[in-house]
Short mmCIF file of C-alpha atoms in Angstrom, two decimals:
data_model
loop_
_atom_site.label_atom_id
_atom_site.label_comp_id
_atom_site.label_asym_id
_atom_site.label_seq_id
_atom_site.Cartn_x
_atom_site.Cartn_y
_atom_site.Cartn_z
CA MET A 1 13.66 4.14 33.52
CA SER A 2 10.84 2.30 31.73
CA THR A 3 9.97 3.28 28.16
CA ARG A 4 7.28 5.96 27.97
CA ARG A 5 5.72 7.10 24.70
CA ILE A 6 3.59 10.08 23.69
CA SER A 7 1.43 10.97 20.69
CA GLY A 8 -0.45 14.22 20.08
CA PHE A 9 -3.22 14.80 17.54
CA LYS A 10 -3.94 18.34 16.36
CA PRO A 11 -7.64 19.10 15.73
CA THR A 12 -7.13 21.21 12.61
CA GLY A 13 -9.17 18.89 10.39
CA PRO A 14 -10.90 15.50 10.41
CA LEU A 15 -8.57 12.54 11.00
CA GLN A 16 -7.72 10.54 7.88
CA LEU A 17 -6.42 7.08 7.07
CA GLY A 18 -2.77 8.13 7.21
CA ASN A 19 -3.28 9.31 10.80
CA TYR A 20 -4.76 5.95 11.71
CA LEU A 21 -2.19 3.72 9.99
CA GLY A 22 0.84 5.81 10.90
CA ALA A 23 0.01 6.91 14.45
CA ILE A 24 -3.27 5.74 15.99
CA ARG A 25 -3.02 2.01 15.28
CA PRO A 26 0.61 1.75 16.50
CA THR A 27 -0.40 3.64 19.64
CA VAL A 28 -3.26 1.24 20.32
CA GLN A 29 -1.02 -1.76 19.70
CA GLY A 30 1.61 -0.36 22.08
CA GLN A 31 -0.62 0.21 25.11
CA ASP A 32 1.20 -2.50 27.03
CA ARG A 33 3.82 0.16 27.81
CA PRO A 34 3.21 3.53 29.55
CA THR A 35 1.59 5.78 26.93
CA VAL A 36 0.34 9.36 26.85
CA VAL A 37 -2.09 10.52 24.15
CA PHE A 38 -3.48 14.05 23.96
CA VAL A 39 -5.60 16.20 21.69
CA ALA A 40 -3.34 19.18 20.89
CA ASP A 41 -5.99 21.90 20.78
CA LEU A 42 -3.54 24.62 21.87
CA HIS A 43 -1.48 23.94 18.74
CA ALA A 44 -4.55 24.62 16.61
CA LEU A 45 -4.47 28.26 17.77
CA THR A 46 -1.30 29.05 15.83
CA VAL A 47 -3.29 29.81 12.67
CA PRO A 48 -6.69 31.47 12.06
CA HIS A 49 -9.47 29.19 13.26
CA ASP A 50 -13.17 29.06 14.02
CA PRO A 51 -13.78 28.46 17.77
CA GLU A 52 -16.88 26.31 17.30
CA ARG A 53 -15.20 24.17 14.66
CA LEU A 54 -12.18 23.75 16.93
CA ARG A 55 -14.41 22.51 19.76
CA GLU A 56 -16.20 20.08 17.42
CA LEU A 57 -12.97 18.76 15.90
CA THR A 58 -11.46 18.33 19.39
CA ARG A 59 -14.45 16.24 20.40
CA GLN A 60 -14.29 14.29 17.13
CA VAL A 61 -10.58 13.53 17.44
CA ALA A 62 -11.01 12.35 21.04
CA GLY A 63 -13.99 10.20 20.07
CA LEU A 64 -12.12 8.58 17.18
CA LEU A 65 -9.14 7.81 19.42
CA LEU A 66 -11.47 6.04 21.83
CA ALA A 67 -13.31 4.26 19.00
CA ALA A 68 -10.02 3.11 17.49
CA GLY A 69 -9.07 1.39 20.72
CA VAL A 70 -7.27 3.90 22.95
CA ASP A 71 -8.18 2.61 26.41
CA PRO A 72 -8.45 5.41 29.01
CA ASP A 73 -7.90 2.85 31.78
CA ARG A 74 -4.51 1.89 30.32
CA THR A 75 -3.45 5.04 28.46
CA VAL A 76 -3.46 8.64 29.67
CA LEU A 77 -5.80 10.40 27.23
CA TYR A 78 -6.62 14.08 27.71
CA ARG A 79 -7.23 17.46 26.11
CA GLN A 80 -4.10 19.62 26.10
CA SER A 81 -5.83 22.83 27.20
CA ASP A 82 -7.12 21.05 30.33
CA LEU A 83 -3.57 20.82 31.69
CA PRO A 84 -2.14 24.26 32.61
CA ALA A 85 1.31 22.70 33.05
CA HIS A 86 1.71 22.72 29.25
CA THR A 87 1.69 26.50 28.97
CA GLU A 88 3.66 26.98 32.18
CA LEU A 89 6.50 24.73 31.06
CA HIS A 90 6.28 26.29 27.60
CA TYR A 91 7.28 29.68 29.00
CA LEU A 92 10.00 28.21 31.23
CA LEU A 93 11.53 26.41 28.25
CA GLU A 94 11.40 29.60 26.18
CA CYS A 95 13.88 30.94 28.71
CA ALA A 96 16.27 28.20 27.55
CA ALA A 97 15.50 28.49 23.82
CA GLY A 98 17.10 30.81 21.27
CA TYR A 99 15.32 32.85 18.63
CA GLY A 100 17.49 31.47 15.86
CA GLU A 101 16.77 27.81 16.54
CA VAL A 102 12.99 28.22 16.60
CA HIS A 103 13.03 30.59 13.61
CA ARG A 104 14.68 27.84 11.55
CA MET A 105 11.86 25.37 12.12
CA ILE A 106 10.35 24.24 8.83
CA GLN A 107 6.67 24.93 9.65
CA PHE A 108 7.37 28.58 10.41
CA LYS A 109 9.25 28.93 7.12
CA GLU A 110 6.34 27.35 5.23
CA LYS A 111 3.42 29.09 6.95
CA GLY A 112 4.87 32.25 8.52
CA GLY A 113 6.85 35.31 7.65
CA GLY A 114 4.14 37.90 7.05
CA SER A 115 3.25 40.75 9.38
CA GLY A 116 -0.01 38.99 10.30
CA THR A 117 1.69 35.76 11.33
CA ARG A 118 0.82 34.78 14.88
CA LEU A 119 3.72 34.76 17.32
CA SER A 120 2.50 31.37 18.52
CA LEU A 121 3.44 29.88 15.13
CA LEU A 122 7.05 30.81 15.84
CA THR A 123 7.08 29.53 19.42
CA TYR A 124 4.86 26.45 19.15
CA PRO A 125 7.84 24.07 18.66
CA VAL A 126 8.80 25.02 22.22
CA LEU A 127 5.26 24.19 23.33
CA MET A 128 5.69 20.85 21.56
CA ALA A 129 8.87 20.33 23.54
CA ALA A 130 6.93 21.09 26.72
CA ASP A 131 4.29 18.53 25.70
CA ILE A 132 6.98 15.86 25.57
CA LEU A 133 9.14 16.85 28.52
CA LEU A 134 6.21 17.21 30.93
CA HIS A 135 5.71 13.45 31.07
CA ASP A 136 9.32 12.15 31.28
CA ILE A 137 8.87 10.70 27.81
CA THR A 138 11.66 8.46 26.49
CA GLU A 139 10.37 7.75 22.96
CA VAL A 140 8.41 9.93 20.54
CA PRO A 141 6.94 8.09 17.52
CA VAL A 142 7.07 10.55 14.59
CA GLY A 143 7.24 10.66 10.83
CA ARG A 144 10.39 11.94 9.16
CA ASP A 145 8.83 15.39 8.74
CA GLN A 146 8.51 15.78 12.52
CA ARG A 147 12.01 14.70 13.47
CA GLN A 148 13.18 18.33 13.61
CA HIS A 149 10.79 19.00 16.49
CA VAL A 150 12.11 16.09 18.53
CA GLU A 151 15.66 17.26 17.90
CA LEU A 152 14.75 20.71 19.26
CA THR A 153 13.20 19.02 22.31
CA ARG A 154 16.40 17.07 22.90
CA ASP A 155 18.53 20.21 22.50
CA LEU A 156 16.42 22.13 25.02
CA ALA A 157 16.44 19.28 27.54
CA LEU A 158 20.20 18.76 27.25
CA ARG A 159 20.88 22.49 27.53
CA PHE A 160 18.60 22.83 30.55
CA ASN A 161 20.25 19.86 32.27
CA GLU A 162 23.72 21.28 31.61
CA ARG A 163 22.72 24.55 33.28
CA HIS A 164 20.59 23.25 36.13
CA GLY A 165 21.39 19.59 36.71
CA PRO A 166 19.58 16.36 35.68
CA VAL A 167 16.02 17.72 35.74
CA LEU A 168 14.51 16.72 32.37
CA THR A 169 14.30 13.34 30.64
CA VAL A 170 15.91 13.49 27.19
CA PRO A 171 13.68 11.71 24.63
CA GLN A 172 14.51 10.14 21.29
CA ALA A 173 12.53 9.94 18.05
CA VAL A 174 11.37 6.56 16.81
CA HIS A 175 9.91 5.99 13.34
CA PRO A 176 7.17 3.54 12.40
CA GLN A 177 8.42 0.81 10.08
CA VAL A 178 5.33 0.95 7.84
CA ALA A 179 2.77 3.54 6.86
CA ALA A 180 4.99 6.43 7.95
CA ARG A 181 3.78 8.28 4.87
CA VAL A 182 0.49 7.58 3.08
CA ALA A 183 0.19 9.42 -0.23
CA ASP A 184 -2.81 11.39 -1.46
CA LEU A 185 -4.80 9.19 -3.85
CA ALA A 186 -5.28 12.09 -6.27
CA ASP A 187 -1.62 13.15 -6.10
CA PRO A 188 0.81 10.36 -5.15
CA ALA A 189 3.62 12.92 -4.83
CA ALA A 190 1.81 14.58 -1.89
CA LYS A 191 1.22 13.29 1.61
CA MET A 192 -2.36 12.43 2.54
CA GLY A 193 -3.29 15.09 5.09
CA LYS A 194 -6.33 16.28 7.00
CA THR A 195 -5.90 19.86 5.77
CA ASN A 196 -5.14 19.23 2.09
CA ALA A 197 -6.62 21.85 -0.24
CA SER A 198 -8.54 19.14 -2.12
CA THR A 199 -10.14 16.20 -0.32
CA ASN A 200 -10.65 14.06 -3.43
CA GLY A 201 -7.66 11.88 -2.58
CA VAL A 202 -8.01 11.92 1.22
CA LEU A 203 -9.73 9.03 3.02
CA PHE A 204 -11.23 10.45 6.20
CA LEU A 205 -11.95 8.03 9.04
CA LEU A 206 -15.61 9.05 9.09
CA ASP A 207 -16.18 8.96 5.33
CA PRO A 208 -19.18 6.69 4.57
CA PRO A 209 -18.36 3.43 2.74
CA ASP A 210 -19.69 4.70 -0.60
CA VAL A 211 -17.50 7.81 -0.37
CA LEU A 212 -14.43 5.74 0.50
CA ARG A 213 -15.06 3.43 -2.43
CA ARG A 214 -15.60 6.31 -4.86
CA LYS A 215 -12.36 8.04 -3.85
CA ILE A 216 -10.35 4.83 -4.13
CA MET A 217 -11.81 3.84 -7.51
CA ARG A 218 -10.87 7.31 -8.81
CA ALA A 219 -7.31 7.08 -7.47
CA VAL A 220 -4.55 8.22 -9.82
CA THR A 221 -2.53 5.31 -11.23
CA ASP A 222 0.37 5.21 -13.68
CA ALA A 223 1.15 4.69 -17.35
CA GLY A 224 0.85 1.14 -18.58
CA THR A 225 -1.29 -1.66 -17.15
CA GLU A 226 1.18 -3.83 -15.25
CA VAL A 227 0.66 -4.00 -11.48
CA THR A 228 4.12 -3.86 -9.90
CA TYR A 229 5.46 -2.39 -6.69
CA ASP A 230 7.86 0.35 -7.75
CA PRO A 231 7.46 3.58 -5.73
CA GLU A 232 9.83 5.48 -8.04
CA ARG A 233 8.36 4.58 -11.43
CA LYS A 234 4.80 3.68 -10.39
CA PRO A 235 3.96 5.86 -7.36
CA GLY A 236 0.18 5.66 -7.83
CA VAL A 237 -0.06 1.87 -8.01
CA SER A 238 2.58 1.49 -5.29
CA ASN A 239 0.53 3.70 -2.98
CA LEU A 240 -2.51 1.48 -3.51
CA LEU A 241 -0.39 -1.60 -2.82
CA ASP A 242 0.97 0.03 0.34
CA LEU A 243 -2.57 0.72 1.53
CA LEU A 244 -3.69 -2.84 0.88
CA ALA A 245 -0.56 -4.21 2.54
CA THR A 246 -0.99 -2.17 5.72
CA CYS A 247 -4.70 -3.02 5.92
CA THR A 248 -4.10 -6.75 5.51
CA ALA A 249 -0.63 -7.19 7.10
CA ARG A 250 1.05 -8.40 3.91
CA GLU A 251 4.00 -7.31 1.76
CA PRO A 252 3.13 -4.92 -1.12
CA SER A 253 5.53 -6.57 -3.58
CA GLN A 254 3.98 -9.95 -2.89
CA ILE A 255 0.44 -8.59 -3.24
CA ALA A 256 1.27 -7.13 -6.65
CA THR A 257 1.74 -10.60 -8.16
CA ASN A 258 -1.97 -11.34 -7.60
CA TYR A 259 -3.26 -8.61 -9.93
CA GLN A 260 -3.60 -8.25 -13.67
CA SER A 261 -5.46 -4.92 -13.70
CA TYR A 262 -5.63 -1.64 -11.82
CA GLY A 263 -9.41 -1.94 -11.49
CA GLN A 264 -9.35 -5.15 -9.48
CA LEU A 265 -6.60 -3.77 -7.25
CA LYS A 266 -8.63 -0.63 -6.54
CA SER A 267 -11.73 -2.71 -5.76
CA ASP A 268 -9.83 -4.85 -3.25
CA VAL A 269 -8.24 -1.79 -1.65
CA ALA A 270 -11.71 -0.28 -1.22
CA ASP A 271 -13.01 -3.50 0.38
CA ALA A 272 -10.05 -3.63 2.77
CA VAL A 273 -10.28 0.03 3.81
CA ILE A 274 -14.04 -0.17 4.38
CA ALA A 275 -13.64 -3.35 6.45
CA LEU A 276 -10.87 -1.70 8.49
CA LEU A 277 -12.85 1.45 9.28
CA GLU A 278 -16.34 -0.04 9.77
CA PRO A 279 -15.88 -1.08 13.43
CA ILE A 280 -14.20 2.24 14.26
CA GLN A 281 -17.06 4.21 12.74
CA ARG A 282 -19.65 2.04 14.51
CA ARG A 283 -18.00 2.50 17.92
CA TYR A 284 -17.57 6.23 17.30
CA TYR A 285 -21.29 6.78 16.71
CA GLU A 286 -22.11 4.76 19.83
CA LEU A 287 -20.12 7.17 22.03
CA THR A 288 -21.96 10.04 23.72
CA ASP A 289 -20.56 13.47 24.51
CA ALA A 290 -20.62 12.47 28.18
CA ASP A 291 -18.54 9.35 27.46
CA ILE A 292 -15.89 11.36 25.66
CA GLU A 293 -15.79 14.17 28.23
CA GLN A 294 -15.51 11.73 31.13
CA SER A 295 -12.53 10.02 29.51
CA LEU A 296 -10.79 13.36 28.86
CA VAL A 297 -11.36 14.65 32.40
CA GLN A 298 -10.15 11.36 33.88
CA GLY A 299 -7.04 11.55 31.70
CA ALA A 300 -6.27 15.17 32.59
CA GLU A 301 -6.44 14.35 36.30
CA ALA A 302 -4.03 11.44 35.82
CA ALA A 303 -1.67 13.47 33.62
CA ALA A 304 -1.53 16.37 36.09
CA VAL A 305 0.29 14.31 38.72
CA ARG A 306 3.47 13.81 36.70
CA ALA A 307 3.17 17.08 34.75
CA ASP A 308 2.86 19.26 37.85
CA ALA A 309 5.83 17.46 39.43
CA THR A 310 7.93 18.20 36.34
CA VAL A 311 7.03 21.89 36.39
CA LEU A 312 7.90 22.09 40.08
CA ARG A 313 11.33 20.52 39.45
CA VAL A 314 11.99 22.97 36.62
CA LYS A 315 10.92 26.00 38.68
CA GLU A 316 13.07 24.97 41.62
CA ALA A 317 16.07 24.43 39.35
CA MET A 318 15.61 27.88 37.81
CA GLY A 319 15.50 29.61 41.18
CA LEU A 320 11.76 30.19 41.44
CA ALA A 321 9.73 29.63 44.59
CA LYS A 322 9.59 25.96 45.53
CA LYS A 323 5.93 26.13 46.52
CA PRO A 324 3.16 28.67 45.93
CA VAL A 325 3.15 31.23 48.73
CA THR A 326 -0.22 32.12 50.27
CA SER A 327 -0.88 34.44 53.17
CA GLY A 328 -3.81 32.48 54.52
CA ARG A 329 -5.86 35.67 54.64
CA PRO A 330 -9.16 35.94 52.77
CA ALA A 331 -9.13 37.66 49.39
CA PRO A 332 -10.32 41.26 49.26
CA ALA A 333 -14.04 41.55 48.79
CA ASP A 334 -13.74 43.04 45.32
CA ILE A 335 -12.01 39.95 43.86
CA ARG A 336 -13.83 37.16 45.72
CA ALA A 337 -15.86 34.79 43.57
CA THR A 338 -19.24 36.08 44.79
CA PRO A 339 -22.30 36.47 42.57
CA PRO A 340 -23.19 40.05 41.62
CA THR A 341 -26.20 41.59 43.32
CA ALA A 342 -28.90 43.46 41.51
CA PRO A 343 -28.81 47.20 42.03
CA GLY A 344 -31.36 48.49 44.56
CA PRO A 345 -33.92 51.18 43.92
CA ARG A 346 -32.58 54.67 43.40
#
């Protein structure tokens, strides 16, 4: 079987530089192999959210993926909620999952536990497994913090295949060699994230150049003045060197030898980040809502072919009807899709 990869992007906040360096750019560079990319809007429902903001962030994430180089003619790009197979396989896989194994997942421990916690927060790792298994994915690029989810996916696929035969493709996690973790500029001990409580150290992909420069010039550094690459003793400076290295395709330890001061390093990092994001921002603002929607609809139609076939295999293996049964008779009048009529005079 040829290598197939998948990446999902959750619209819970604006995409930031870590998302681009760690996930989007490698996805774009790997489009010579079969690739699936989706906006995981169903996952955004696991916590309290504003519907209008969710719709806007979904559109923004999709637009930035296109602007960054995801080619809808080469890569399957779609909105998760447009593909009913996700939720259907989710339930079927829940029938193979155990309460204990999903209850142990780290995100539920960190965000859940109270009486108001949504049940979907507990079960969404199974939905994530469905996302992967729908498309016969062989490799899942993830950071170290997401490896647990891929392991659950593998466990569910192996268990299902043991019970029902070779139905599901068992994927493996692969880790990017660089930029797997970009630190917050204001707190080098924390990961740069799109939902961080403070955005002072987060470089969003749509931040204007002056905002990007201001955040970088205010980045936390370390004691002393020597510019050296030492993530343990100099995490702030090392993070800046990592950023410059990934923007310019050079080694951080080699770059460090060129600098005598933190200020010059920060200035060059700002120049490199602005130059990296300028074409993405320009292409993003050139896209119309119609452009984005057309790409998502086209992708959902392409994704449905393989996804629906996977669901059918799973249902057959579990003893469910092989094909939907219809009587061929018209629906009763009270449930037909007919427009309501205005009431007549009394």
